[in-house]
Amino acid sequence: MSITTNRPEHTAEHGELLTEHLVGATWDERRGWSATTAEPYRDLSLDPATIGLHYGQVIFEGLKAHRRADDRLAIFRPGEHARRFQRSARRLCMPELPVGTFLSSLRDLVRLDGHLLSDDPGLSLYLRPLMFGTDRSLMLRPSRGYRYLLMAFIAGGFFGDAVAPVSVMVNRDYPRAFPGGTGDVKCAANYAPSFAAQRQAQQFGCDQVVWLDATSGQLVEELGGMNLFFVRRTGTDVELVTPQLTGTLLPGVTRDALLKLGRRLGYRTSEEPMPIDQWRAECRSGRITETFACGTAAVVTPVGRVRDRDGDWNIGDGGTGPVTTRMRETLVDLHHGRAADPDAWMEPVD
Ligand SMILES: *Cc1c(COP(=O)(O)O)cnc(C)c1O
């Protein structure tokens, strides 16, 4: 891979390279949203009393543009991300960014920086919209001014390019989300508290955290910042199972896409609760043959081994199963314009 940039100081971890421009807009009570502007990527200048820094009035999104076989760039389901950004804004008493503004900002940045994405199909342009309260105030109330920013980086696979199975640890100490909370929106405040669980998992040699519901402590909800799928049986009898959206799960755009793609491939699908004991028992009995996580960043990632307080277990033989591979390839082919796209999920940017 060779990417040229005039800003090597912005190289982030994992070889992620922030691109050259920043698109943004501001909102205030009197004028509403400003026009969007694009400028070279740069540092922000913020008042130390910026309200969003203190009280976490901050939301974000994450979506990707891919280079297709015909060399055009296309963004995966941007309208879904625009609407989720609006839902996140409503939950945090922030102004909604119009869907049209969200979409045109994405197109602007992809046009400016898309040339940095090579035709290596393992790479993509990860787009990160962000919005935060900008008032200079330490009053405990919603901000009266906001800033929307869009940045991007070149992303490889989330866990490296090979789709090696991850090992996961069931978190018993730090619930991610709770009824009436913000687990179903993408607000920054959901993520810093999850770091303790992630660190704990890593101390036990695991890659990721399995979140259980906060009320019963029994139901499997998500994996890190990804949704989970369980595969029952094999061959033509396969069923894809994912936990239903209870309000404490993040409704992933990838989750929704895989449910639809799975049905198109002829699999049965179901959204149902998955108690942790059932997951383990069905893995032991061989009824659950595979488990995978999914999200924009990691696409489809197999889960090989689970660690809990009273023991470990393998999923299948601990490797990557055929249904996981097929789901991943189906989605990746769609990303790169190598498969039919009947619902027009890919939005080309010309
Ligand atoms: C973003 C996110 C997901 C995945 O959502 P996608 O729209 O598929 O990227 C799943 N869980 C959590 C907690 C998330 O933040």
Tab-separated table of C-alpha atoms and ligand atoms in Angstrom:
chain	number	residue	atom	x	y	z
A	1	MET	CA	0.000	0.000	0.000
A	2	SER	CA	1.334	3.416	-0.759
A	3	ILE	CA	-0.557	6.474	0.294
A	4	THR	CA	0.919	9.909	0.138
A	5	THR	CA	-0.046	12.568	2.608
A	6	ASN	CA	1.412	15.852	3.614
A	7	ARG	CA	0.422	15.211	7.212
A	8	PRO	CA	2.320	12.199	8.546
A	9	GLU	CA	1.702	13.464	12.096
A	10	HIS	CA	-1.924	12.419	11.761
A	11	THR	CA	-1.132	8.752	11.305
A	12	ALA	CA	-3.226	6.936	13.880
A	13	GLU	CA	-2.886	3.470	15.377
A	14	HIS	CA	-3.297	0.296	13.312
A	15	GLY	CA	-1.923	2.046	10.241
A	16	GLU	CA	-5.091	4.058	9.984
A	17	LEU	CA	-4.376	7.193	8.110
A	18	LEU	CA	-6.648	10.165	8.553
A	19	THR	CA	-7.272	11.788	5.221
A	20	GLU	CA	-6.596	15.349	4.143
A	21	HIS	CA	-9.877	17.184	4.595
A	22	LEU	CA	-12.527	17.991	7.143
A	23	VAL	CA	-16.108	18.847	6.244
A	24	GLY	CA	-18.210	20.695	8.774
A	25	ALA	CA	-21.206	22.832	9.649
A	26	THR	CA	-22.476	24.689	12.687
A	27	TRP	CA	-25.911	25.121	14.232
A	28	ASP	CA	-27.299	27.847	16.421
A	29	GLU	CA	-30.795	28.580	17.681
A	30	ARG	CA	-31.292	31.647	15.533
A	31	ARG	CA	-29.992	30.480	12.156
A	32	GLY	CA	-30.218	26.702	12.352
A	33	TRP	CA	-27.661	24.827	10.252
A	34	SER	CA	-25.005	26.732	8.331
A	35	ALA	CA	-23.877	25.669	4.883
A	36	THR	CA	-21.223	22.939	5.021
A	37	THR	CA	-17.627	23.828	4.344
A	38	ALA	CA	-14.653	21.679	3.433
A	39	GLU	CA	-11.172	22.608	4.529
A	40	PRO	CA	-7.788	20.994	5.045
A	41	TYR	CA	-7.706	18.707	8.082
A	42	ARG	CA	-6.541	20.714	11.040
A	43	ASP	CA	-6.633	21.027	14.805
A	44	LEU	CA	-9.719	22.487	16.453
A	45	SER	CA	-9.613	25.472	18.703
A	46	LEU	CA	-12.034	24.949	21.592
A	47	ASP	CA	-12.864	26.917	24.699
A	48	PRO	CA	-11.963	24.825	27.772
A	49	ALA	CA	-15.554	25.305	28.964
A	50	THR	CA	-17.007	23.739	25.804
A	51	ILE	CA	-20.118	22.024	27.122
A	52	GLY	CA	-19.766	18.853	25.056
A	53	LEU	CA	-16.386	18.105	26.609
A	54	HIS	CA	-17.788	18.259	30.116
A	55	TYR	CA	-21.169	16.560	29.830
A	56	GLY	CA	-20.725	14.275	26.883
A	57	GLN	CA	-23.217	15.842	24.522
A	58	VAL	CA	-21.449	14.118	21.648
A	59	ILE	CA	-22.733	11.704	18.994
A	60	PHE	CA	-21.053	9.998	16.073
A	61	GLU	CA	-21.520	7.611	13.174
A	62	GLY	CA	-19.269	5.222	11.298
A	63	LEU	CA	-19.743	4.134	7.708
A	64	LYS	CA	-17.610	3.188	4.747
A	65	ALA	CA	-16.974	3.990	1.124
A	66	HIS	CA	-15.500	1.209	-1.017
A	67	ARG	CA	-13.717	1.223	-4.324
A	68	ARG	CA	-15.651	-0.956	-6.711
A	69	ALA	CA	-14.396	-3.207	-9.466
A	70	ASP	CA	-15.317	-0.459	-12.002
A	71	ASP	CA	-13.080	1.954	-10.019
A	72	ARG	CA	-15.963	4.114	-8.789
A	73	LEU	CA	-16.339	4.826	-5.094
A	74	ALA	CA	-19.621	3.962	-3.432
A	75	ILE	CA	-20.918	4.454	0.123
A	76	PHE	CA	-22.765	1.645	1.918
A	77	ARG	CA	-26.311	2.582	3.033
A	78	PRO	CA	-25.571	6.232	3.919
A	79	GLY	CA	-29.268	7.046	4.356
A	80	GLU	CA	-29.552	4.502	7.180
A	81	HIS	CA	-26.610	6.106	8.932
A	82	ALA	CA	-28.098	9.579	8.398
A	83	ARG	CA	-31.328	8.520	10.084
A	84	ARG	CA	-29.518	6.842	12.960
A	85	PHE	CA	-27.476	10.040	13.449
A	86	GLN	CA	-30.793	11.877	13.737
A	87	ARG	CA	-32.096	9.385	16.313
A	88	SER	CA	-28.898	9.777	18.336
A	89	ALA	CA	-29.283	13.572	18.169
A	90	ARG	CA	-32.889	13.444	19.398
A	91	ARG	CA	-31.924	11.251	22.344
A	92	LEU	CA	-29.280	13.768	23.458
A	93	CYS	CA	-31.448	16.866	22.854
A	94	MET	CA	-29.307	17.906	19.909
A	95	PRO	CA	-30.542	19.335	16.591
A	96	GLU	CA	-31.032	16.809	13.807
A	97	LEU	CA	-28.758	17.197	10.824
A	98	PRO	CA	-30.959	17.017	7.713
A	99	VAL	CA	-30.469	13.750	5.837
A	100	GLY	CA	-29.606	15.708	2.673
A	101	THR	CA	-26.854	17.627	4.475
A	102	PHE	CA	-25.424	14.431	5.953
A	103	LEU	CA	-25.370	12.780	2.520
A	104	SER	CA	-23.881	15.753	0.690
A	105	SER	CA	-21.154	16.099	3.322
A	106	LEU	CA	-20.199	12.458	2.725
A	107	ARG	CA	-20.076	12.997	-1.015
A	108	ASP	CA	-17.953	16.118	-0.571
A	109	LEU	CA	-15.365	14.319	1.523
A	110	VAL	CA	-15.297	11.223	-0.699
A	111	ARG	CA	-14.748	13.453	-3.743
A	112	LEU	CA	-11.923	15.308	-2.006
A	113	ASP	CA	-10.114	12.391	-0.393
A	114	GLY	CA	-11.311	9.295	-2.236
A	115	HIS	CA	-8.122	9.237	-4.335
A	116	LEU	CA	-6.263	8.138	-1.190
A	117	LEU	CA	-8.128	4.820	-1.297
A	118	SER	CA	-6.224	2.392	-3.498
A	119	ASP	CA	-7.871	-0.477	-5.328
A	120	ASP	CA	-6.720	-2.944	-2.649
A	121	PRO	CA	-10.075	-4.560	-1.778
A	122	GLY	CA	-8.905	-5.079	1.813
A	123	LEU	CA	-8.981	-1.322	2.330
A	124	SER	CA	-11.888	1.073	2.623
A	125	LEU	CA	-12.515	4.711	3.384
A	126	TYR	CA	-14.016	4.853	6.880
A	127	LEU	CA	-16.165	7.962	7.309
A	128	ARG	CA	-16.654	9.390	10.778
A	129	PRO	CA	-19.409	11.994	11.280
A	130	LEU	CA	-19.336	13.681	14.689
A	131	MET	CA	-21.526	16.274	16.404
A	132	PHE	CA	-21.010	17.999	19.728
A	133	GLY	CA	-22.333	20.853	21.851
A	134	THR	CA	-20.144	23.946	21.545
A	135	ASP	CA	-21.546	26.410	24.095
A	136	ARG	CA	-19.033	27.977	26.406
A	137	SER	CA	-20.953	27.020	29.525
A	138	LEU	CA	-20.704	24.719	32.497
A	139	MET	CA	-24.456	24.905	33.115
A	140	LEU	CA	-26.085	21.501	33.223
A	141	ARG	CA	-28.374	21.968	30.209
A	142	PRO	CA	-28.289	21.193	26.493
A	143	SER	CA	-25.954	23.313	24.419
A	144	ARG	CA	-27.470	26.080	22.286
A	145	GLY	CA	-24.809	25.741	19.619
A	146	TYR	CA	-23.435	22.673	17.839
A	147	ARG	CA	-20.744	21.654	15.476
A	148	TYR	CA	-20.918	18.882	12.909
A	149	LEU	CA	-17.640	17.486	11.602
A	150	LEU	CA	-16.877	14.753	9.110
A	151	MET	CA	-13.448	13.144	8.866
A	152	ALA	CA	-12.177	9.929	7.303
A	153	PHE	CA	-9.371	7.431	7.458
A	154	ILE	CA	-8.169	4.566	5.349
A	155	ALA	CA	-9.162	1.377	7.143
A	156	GLY	CA	-7.877	-2.152	6.772
A	157	GLY	CA	-9.714	-5.026	8.393
A	158	PHE	CA	-10.603	-4.169	11.984
A	159	PHE	CA	-8.650	-7.114	13.391
A	160	GLY	CA	-6.056	-7.100	10.652
A	161	ASP	CA	-6.796	-8.265	7.159
A	162	ALA	CA	-7.095	-12.002	7.758
A	163	VAL	CA	-10.433	-13.054	9.168
A	164	ALA	CA	-8.963	-15.067	11.991
A	165	PRO	CA	-11.512	-15.980	14.682
A	166	VAL	CA	-11.526	-13.813	17.788
A	167	SER	CA	-11.646	-15.020	21.359
A	168	VAL	CA	-14.189	-13.312	23.564
A	169	MET	CA	-14.832	-12.889	27.255
A	170	VAL	CA	-18.256	-12.708	28.849
A	171	ASN	CA	-18.389	-9.504	30.844
A	172	ARG	CA	-19.980	-9.900	34.283
A	173	ASP	CA	-18.896	-6.613	35.849
A	174	TYR	CA	-19.605	-3.594	33.681
A	175	PRO	CA	-22.912	-3.609	31.752
A	176	ARG	CA	-22.778	-1.582	28.532
A	177	ALA	CA	-26.404	-0.479	28.370
A	178	PHE	CA	-29.553	-0.527	30.469
A	179	PRO	CA	-33.286	0.022	29.918
A	180	GLY	CA	-34.100	3.662	29.259
A	181	GLY	CA	-30.424	4.455	28.683
A	182	THR	CA	-28.601	5.201	25.461
A	183	GLY	CA	-27.527	1.731	24.340
A	184	ASP	CA	-29.556	2.015	21.128
A	185	VAL	CA	-27.873	5.211	19.919
A	186	LYS	CA	-24.295	6.077	19.006
A	187	CYS	CA	-23.343	8.596	21.652
A	188	ALA	CA	-19.746	8.989	22.797
A	189	ALA	CA	-20.761	8.454	26.419
A	190	ASN	CA	-21.503	4.771	25.742
A	191	TYR	CA	-17.939	3.917	24.890
A	192	ALA	CA	-15.555	5.255	27.556
A	193	PRO	CA	-17.310	3.186	30.273
A	194	SER	CA	-16.867	0.066	28.123
A	195	PHE	CA	-13.079	0.384	28.144
A	196	ALA	CA	-12.808	-1.191	31.610
A	197	ALA	CA	-14.491	-4.366	30.344
A	198	GLN	CA	-12.363	-4.367	27.211
A	199	ARG	CA	-9.209	-4.002	29.291
A	200	GLN	CA	-10.330	-6.825	31.570
A	201	ALA	CA	-10.948	-9.085	28.573
A	202	GLN	CA	-7.480	-8.337	27.237
A	203	GLN	CA	-5.928	-9.093	30.620
A	204	PHE	CA	-7.514	-12.538	30.323
A	205	GLY	CA	-6.070	-12.948	26.838
A	206	CYS	CA	-9.329	-12.290	24.972
A	207	ASP	CA	-9.868	-9.966	22.025
A	208	GLN	CA	-13.380	-8.711	22.711
A	209	VAL	CA	-16.135	-8.403	25.293
A	210	VAL	CA	-19.528	-10.141	25.221
A	211	TRP	CA	-22.180	-7.827	26.657
A	212	LEU	CA	-25.033	-9.312	28.668
A	213	ASP	CA	-28.237	-7.429	29.402
A	214	ALA	CA	-28.002	-5.372	32.577
A	215	THR	CA	-31.342	-6.497	34.045
A	216	SER	CA	-31.120	-10.286	34.152
A	217	GLY	CA	-27.416	-10.651	33.419
A	218	GLN	CA	-28.403	-13.645	31.268
A	219	LEU	CA	-29.110	-12.463	27.738
A	220	VAL	CA	-26.323	-12.066	25.208
A	221	GLU	CA	-26.643	-8.663	23.561
A	222	GLU	CA	-23.553	-7.615	21.607
A	223	LEU	CA	-19.832	-8.109	21.145
A	224	GLY	CA	-17.700	-5.014	21.718
A	225	GLY	CA	-18.982	-2.472	19.208
A	226	MET	CA	-20.595	-5.147	17.045
A	227	ASN	CA	-23.806	-7.142	16.792
A	228	LEU	CA	-23.791	-10.934	17.075
A	229	PHE	CA	-25.174	-13.753	14.954
A	230	PHE	CA	-25.480	-17.426	15.898
A	231	VAL	CA	-25.600	-20.086	13.195
A	232	ARG	CA	-27.669	-23.192	13.864
A	233	ARG	CA	-27.114	-26.447	11.980
A	234	THR	CA	-25.382	-26.806	8.600
A	235	GLY	CA	-26.041	-27.120	4.880
A	236	THR	CA	-29.521	-26.315	3.614
A	237	ASP	CA	-30.913	-26.387	7.155
A	238	VAL	CA	-29.006	-23.333	8.396
A	239	GLU	CA	-30.736	-20.776	10.576
A	240	LEU	CA	-29.245	-17.364	11.388
A	241	VAL	CA	-30.195	-16.113	14.839
A	242	THR	CA	-29.502	-12.653	16.216
A	243	PRO	CA	-30.701	-11.078	19.470
A	244	GLN	CA	-33.803	-8.969	18.928
A	245	LEU	CA	-33.570	-5.182	19.332
A	246	THR	CA	-34.722	-4.616	22.889
A	247	GLY	CA	-33.681	-0.970	23.200
A	248	THR	CA	-30.356	-1.829	24.836
A	249	LEU	CA	-28.736	-3.059	21.621
A	250	LEU	CA	-27.355	-0.799	18.948
A	251	PRO	CA	-29.390	-1.419	15.777
A	252	GLY	CA	-26.498	-2.058	13.412
A	253	VAL	CA	-26.831	-1.300	9.722
A	254	THR	CA	-24.662	-4.364	9.074
A	255	ARG	CA	-26.948	-6.511	11.260
A	256	ASP	CA	-29.945	-5.393	9.229
A	257	ALA	CA	-28.104	-6.022	5.952
A	258	LEU	CA	-27.025	-9.531	6.978
A	259	LEU	CA	-30.566	-10.492	8.003
A	260	LYS	CA	-31.738	-9.483	4.526
A	261	LEU	CA	-28.766	-11.056	2.704
A	262	GLY	CA	-29.188	-14.246	4.742
A	263	ARG	CA	-32.817	-14.548	3.670
A	264	ARG	CA	-31.784	-13.910	0.088
A	265	LEU	CA	-29.281	-16.779	0.357
A	266	GLY	CA	-32.117	-19.029	1.494
A	267	TYR	CA	-31.295	-19.185	5.191
A	268	ARG	CA	-33.996	-18.972	7.799
A	269	THR	CA	-33.475	-16.016	10.101
A	270	SER	CA	-34.789	-15.217	13.518
A	271	GLU	CA	-34.464	-12.437	16.071
A	272	GLU	CA	-34.746	-13.988	19.491
A	273	PRO	CA	-33.246	-13.778	22.984
A	274	MET	CA	-30.081	-15.833	23.480
A	275	PRO	CA	-29.369	-16.618	27.140
A	276	ILE	CA	-25.688	-17.179	27.788
A	277	ASP	CA	-26.344	-20.682	29.167
A	278	GLN	CA	-28.249	-21.572	26.017
A	279	TRP	CA	-25.432	-20.324	23.792
A	280	ARG	CA	-23.005	-22.537	25.656
A	281	ALA	CA	-25.346	-25.543	25.735
A	282	GLU	CA	-26.123	-25.281	22.015
A	283	CYS	CA	-22.409	-25.014	21.212
A	284	ARG	CA	-21.773	-28.137	23.315
A	285	SER	CA	-24.592	-30.085	21.678
A	286	GLY	CA	-23.497	-28.979	18.207
A	287	ARG	CA	-26.801	-27.233	17.438
A	288	ILE	CA	-24.982	-23.882	17.194
A	289	THR	CA	-22.251	-24.464	14.652
A	290	GLU	CA	-20.866	-20.933	14.238
A	291	THR	CA	-21.025	-17.479	15.793
A	292	PHE	CA	-19.932	-14.249	14.173
A	293	ALA	CA	-19.907	-10.566	14.985
A	294	CYS	CA	-20.722	-7.838	12.499
A	295	GLY	CA	-20.356	-4.102	12.151
A	296	THR	CA	-19.104	-1.458	9.761
A	297	ALA	CA	-15.516	-1.600	10.958
A	298	ALA	CA	-15.018	-5.371	11.214
A	299	VAL	CA	-17.595	-6.383	8.549
A	300	VAL	CA	-18.102	-10.053	9.553
A	301	THR	CA	-15.745	-11.541	12.129
A	302	PRO	CA	-15.858	-15.140	13.384
A	303	VAL	CA	-15.915	-15.909	17.100
A	304	GLY	CA	-13.762	-18.939	17.867
A	305	ARG	CA	-13.671	-19.264	21.633
A	306	VAL	CA	-15.641	-17.937	24.595
A	307	ARG	CA	-14.350	-17.440	28.120
A	308	ASP	CA	-16.699	-17.101	31.070
A	309	ARG	CA	-16.184	-17.082	34.844
A	310	ASP	CA	-16.660	-20.849	35.092
A	311	GLY	CA	-14.921	-22.092	31.998
A	312	ASP	CA	-14.200	-21.750	28.316
A	313	TRP	CA	-15.801	-23.247	25.265
A	314	ASN	CA	-15.136	-23.429	21.547
A	315	ILE	CA	-17.613	-22.528	18.837
A	316	GLY	CA	-17.558	-25.409	16.387
A	317	ASP	CA	-13.903	-26.359	16.007
A	318	GLY	CA	-12.788	-22.853	16.906
A	319	GLY	CA	-12.115	-21.945	13.289
A	320	THR	CA	-13.996	-19.905	10.716
A	321	GLY	CA	-17.160	-21.694	9.598
A	322	PRO	CA	-18.616	-21.844	6.087
A	323	VAL	CA	-21.698	-19.727	6.820
A	324	THR	CA	-19.560	-16.980	8.386
A	325	THR	CA	-17.304	-17.034	5.332
A	326	ARG	CA	-20.279	-16.950	2.976
A	327	MET	CA	-21.946	-14.041	4.778
A	328	ARG	CA	-18.703	-12.093	4.766
A	329	GLU	CA	-18.034	-12.730	1.097
A	330	THR	CA	-21.593	-11.891	0.129
A	331	LEU	CA	-21.387	-8.544	1.872
A	332	VAL	CA	-17.875	-7.759	0.624
A	333	ASP	CA	-18.899	-8.612	-2.964
A	334	LEU	CA	-21.789	-6.197	-2.645
A	335	HIS	CA	-19.455	-3.503	-1.296
A	336	HIS	CA	-17.208	-3.851	-4.311
A	337	GLY	CA	-19.930	-3.960	-6.925
A	338	ARG	CA	-19.317	-7.634	-7.682
A	339	ALA	CA	-22.821	-8.754	-6.679
A	340	ALA	CA	-26.368	-7.705	-7.446
A	341	ASP	CA	-27.606	-4.824	-5.316
A	342	PRO	CA	-31.403	-5.027	-5.596
A	343	ASP	CA	-32.066	-2.589	-2.744
A	344	ALA	CA	-29.527	-0.024	-4.035
A	345	TRP	CA	-27.512	-0.107	-0.801
A	346	MET	CA	-24.391	1.199	-2.525
A	347	GLU	CA	-24.537	4.893	-3.367
A	348	PRO	CA	-21.915	5.745	-5.991
A	349	VAL	CA	-20.058	9.036	-5.708
A	350	ASP	CA	-19.039	10.514	-9.026
B	1	LIG	C1	-21.797	0.926	15.712
B	1	LIG	C2	-22.122	-0.227	16.592
B	1	LIG	C3	-22.546	-1.471	16.073
B	1	LIG	C4	-22.539	-1.795	14.600
B	1	LIG	O1	-23.353	-0.971	13.849
B	1	LIG	P1	-23.125	-0.861	12.265
B	1	LIG	O2	-24.161	0.087	11.835
B	1	LIG	O3	-23.332	-2.222	11.714
B	1	LIG	O4	-21.739	-0.387	12.070
B	1	LIG	C5	-22.930	-2.454	16.961
B	1	LIG	N1	-22.866	-2.253	18.293
B	1	LIG	C6	-22.448	-1.103	18.823
B	1	LIG	C7	-22.417	-0.948	20.291
B	1	LIG	C8	-22.063	-0.051	17.998
B	1	LIG	O5	-21.628	1.092	18.528
